[in-house]
Amino acid sequence: MDAHNDIKGVLLDLDGVFYVGERAIEGGQASLQWLREHAIPFRFITNTTTRSPASLLEKLEKFGLHAKASDVFTAVSATVSYLENAGANSVHLLVRDEVKPAFKAFKQSDSPDFVVIGDIGARWHYDELNQVFNMLMEGATLLTMHKNKYWQGENGLLMDIGAFVAALEYVSGQEAIVVGKPNGAFFSLACQSMGLANHDVAIIGDDIESDIGGGRTAGLRSALVKTGKYRARTLAETKVRPDWVIDSIADIHTLFSI
Ligand SMILES: [Mg+2]
């Protein structure tokens, strides 16, 4: 590899990079240790919306990935910040119960300013979608934590929330605001927290669109890992080109000429 020794920091995706479900990916813990030993700053940046930011920290701890709240950028906290900055008053939440307390500053309403979409697992139902459709037709704004197509579960690929967001966009004629990856502002915020410019940072992820595509559009360098949802066919078929492809997070040191 060449011309990569000027990376000053990294953003690390979590799901599919450090673990799949409850199974750790080999080398994750050692790689973090290596980054710390070489004083290379890093942040975790995740579209995971199945857990509150606090419960995500507990999960990381379980995998030996010690992190402070300020080390982790989640689509959930970015969505709360977005609503605060937008002066939102009321919301309708299509999110897991566990995640709802993060939105306690906003009134829950059936005629909301914003409809907020997160991962609700297998709870998607016509009635719920139709209720949201009517809210959108009455003027609510569609805000989604991300629009990922699918993710890697322990027993295969799982449809993510993107298809449901696309359905709501289709019927309402409204384009959703996507807060998490690939939104450039989300990447920039994480880079700024390290005191680094976007072009000095590389994103490491398993999602060719949200991680690699989003990161590149935001001016970051990028490394795709061959774990999690990675499939050779998906990489062959997309126009998105990562700067580097590495077997797994265990190879992160190869991005640096240290
Ligand atoms: Mg991932």
PDB file of N, CA and C and ligand atoms in Angstrom, residues 13-17 19 45-47 148 151 181 204-207 211 228-229, ligand 1:
ATOM      1  N   ASP A  13     -16.415   1.907  12.327  1.00  0.00           N
ATOM      2  CA  ASP A  13     -17.764   1.358  12.363  1.00  0.00           C
ATOM      3  C   ASP A  13     -17.748   0.200  13.372  1.00  0.00           C
ATOM      4  N   LEU A  14     -18.886  -0.152  13.918  1.00  0.00           N
ATOM      5  CA  LEU A  14     -18.916  -1.199  14.949  1.00  0.00           C
ATOM      6  C   LEU A  14     -19.463  -2.525  14.428  1.00  0.00           C
ATOM      7  N   ASP A  15     -20.771  -2.520  14.067  1.00  0.00           N
ATOM      8  CA  ASP A  15     -21.421  -3.748  13.647  1.00  0.00           C
ATOM      9  C   ASP A  15     -20.777  -4.259  12.358  1.00  0.00           C
ATOM     10  N   GLY A  16     -20.343  -5.507  12.368  1.00  0.00           N
ATOM     11  CA  GLY A  16     -19.718  -6.079  11.175  1.00  0.00           C
ATOM     12  C   GLY A  16     -18.217  -5.819  11.107  1.00  0.00           C
ATOM     13  N   VAL A  17     -17.729  -4.954  11.995  1.00  0.00           N
ATOM     14  CA  VAL A  17     -16.286  -4.662  12.040  1.00  0.00           C
ATOM     15  C   VAL A  17     -15.682  -5.254  13.317  1.00  0.00           C
ATOM     16  N   TYR A  19     -17.932  -6.853  15.725  1.00  0.00           N
ATOM     17  CA  TYR A  19     -18.769  -7.997  16.114  1.00  0.00           C
ATOM     18  C   TYR A  19     -19.884  -8.204  15.095  1.00  0.00           C
ATOM     19  N   ILE A  45     -18.190   5.162  15.139  1.00  0.00           N
ATOM     20  CA  ILE A  45     -19.286   5.866  14.481  1.00  0.00           C
ATOM     21  C   ILE A  45     -20.261   4.816  13.954  1.00  0.00           C
ATOM     22  N   THR A  46     -21.476   4.826  14.492  1.00  0.00           N
ATOM     23  CA  THR A  46     -22.376   3.707  14.218  1.00  0.00           C
ATOM     24  C   THR A  46     -23.803   4.156  13.893  1.00  0.00           C
ATOM     25  N   ASN A  47     -24.410   3.444  12.960  1.00  0.00           N
ATOM     26  CA  ASN A  47     -25.825   3.656  12.641  1.00  0.00           C
ATOM     27  C   ASN A  47     -26.727   2.782  13.507  1.00  0.00           C
ATOM     28  N   ASN A 148     -30.072   2.366   5.842  1.00  0.00           N
ATOM     29  CA  ASN A 148     -29.294   1.194   5.431  1.00  0.00           C
ATOM     30  C   ASN A 148     -30.192   0.129   4.802  1.00  0.00           C
ATOM     31  N   TRP A 151     -28.105  -5.629   7.013  1.00  0.00           N
ATOM     32  CA  TRP A 151     -26.954  -5.828   7.893  1.00  0.00           C
ATOM     33  C   TRP A 151     -26.763  -7.324   8.112  1.00  0.00           C
ATOM     34  N   LYS A 181     -24.850   7.893   9.149  1.00  0.00           N
ATOM     35  CA  LYS A 181     -24.096   7.646   7.925  1.00  0.00           C
ATOM     36  C   LYS A 181     -25.075   7.311   6.799  1.00  0.00           C
ATOM     37  N   ILE A 204     -13.243   3.114   8.680  1.00  0.00           N
ATOM     38  CA  ILE A 204     -13.104   1.662   8.512  1.00  0.00           C
ATOM     39  C   ILE A 204     -14.502   1.070   8.678  1.00  0.00           C
ATOM     40  N   GLY A 205     -15.042   0.424   7.656  1.00  0.00           N
ATOM     41  CA  GLY A 205     -16.395  -0.104   7.786  1.00  0.00           C
ATOM     42  C   GLY A 205     -16.670  -1.272   6.868  1.00  0.00           C
ATOM     43  N   ASP A 206     -17.839  -1.910   7.082  1.00  0.00           N
ATOM     44  CA  ASP A 206     -18.228  -3.060   6.250  1.00  0.00           C
ATOM     45  C   ASP A 206     -19.347  -2.715   5.278  1.00  0.00           C
ATOM     46  N   ASP A 207     -19.831  -1.458   5.316  1.00  0.00           N
ATOM     47  CA  ASP A 207     -20.943  -1.061   4.443  1.00  0.00           C
ATOM     48  C   ASP A 207     -20.409  -0.180   3.327  1.00  0.00           C
ATOM     49  N   ASP A 211     -20.744   3.554   4.918  1.00  0.00           N
ATOM     50  CA  ASP A 211     -19.412   3.826   5.467  1.00  0.00           C
ATOM     51  C   ASP A 211     -18.480   4.390   4.397  1.00  0.00           C
ATOM     52  N   GLY A 228     -18.501  -8.935   8.378  1.00  0.00           N
ATOM     53  CA  GLY A 228     -19.852  -8.399   8.467  1.00  0.00           C
ATOM     54  C   GLY A 228     -20.619  -8.593   7.179  1.00  0.00           C
ATOM     55  N   LYS A 229     -21.224  -7.502   6.663  1.00  0.00           N
ATOM     56  CA  LYS A 229     -22.075  -7.624   5.483  1.00  0.00           C
ATOM     57  C   LYS A 229     -21.279  -7.629   4.177  1.00  0.00           C
TER      58      LYS A 229
HETATM   59 MG    MG B   1     -21.275  -1.993   9.929  1.00  0.00          MG
END
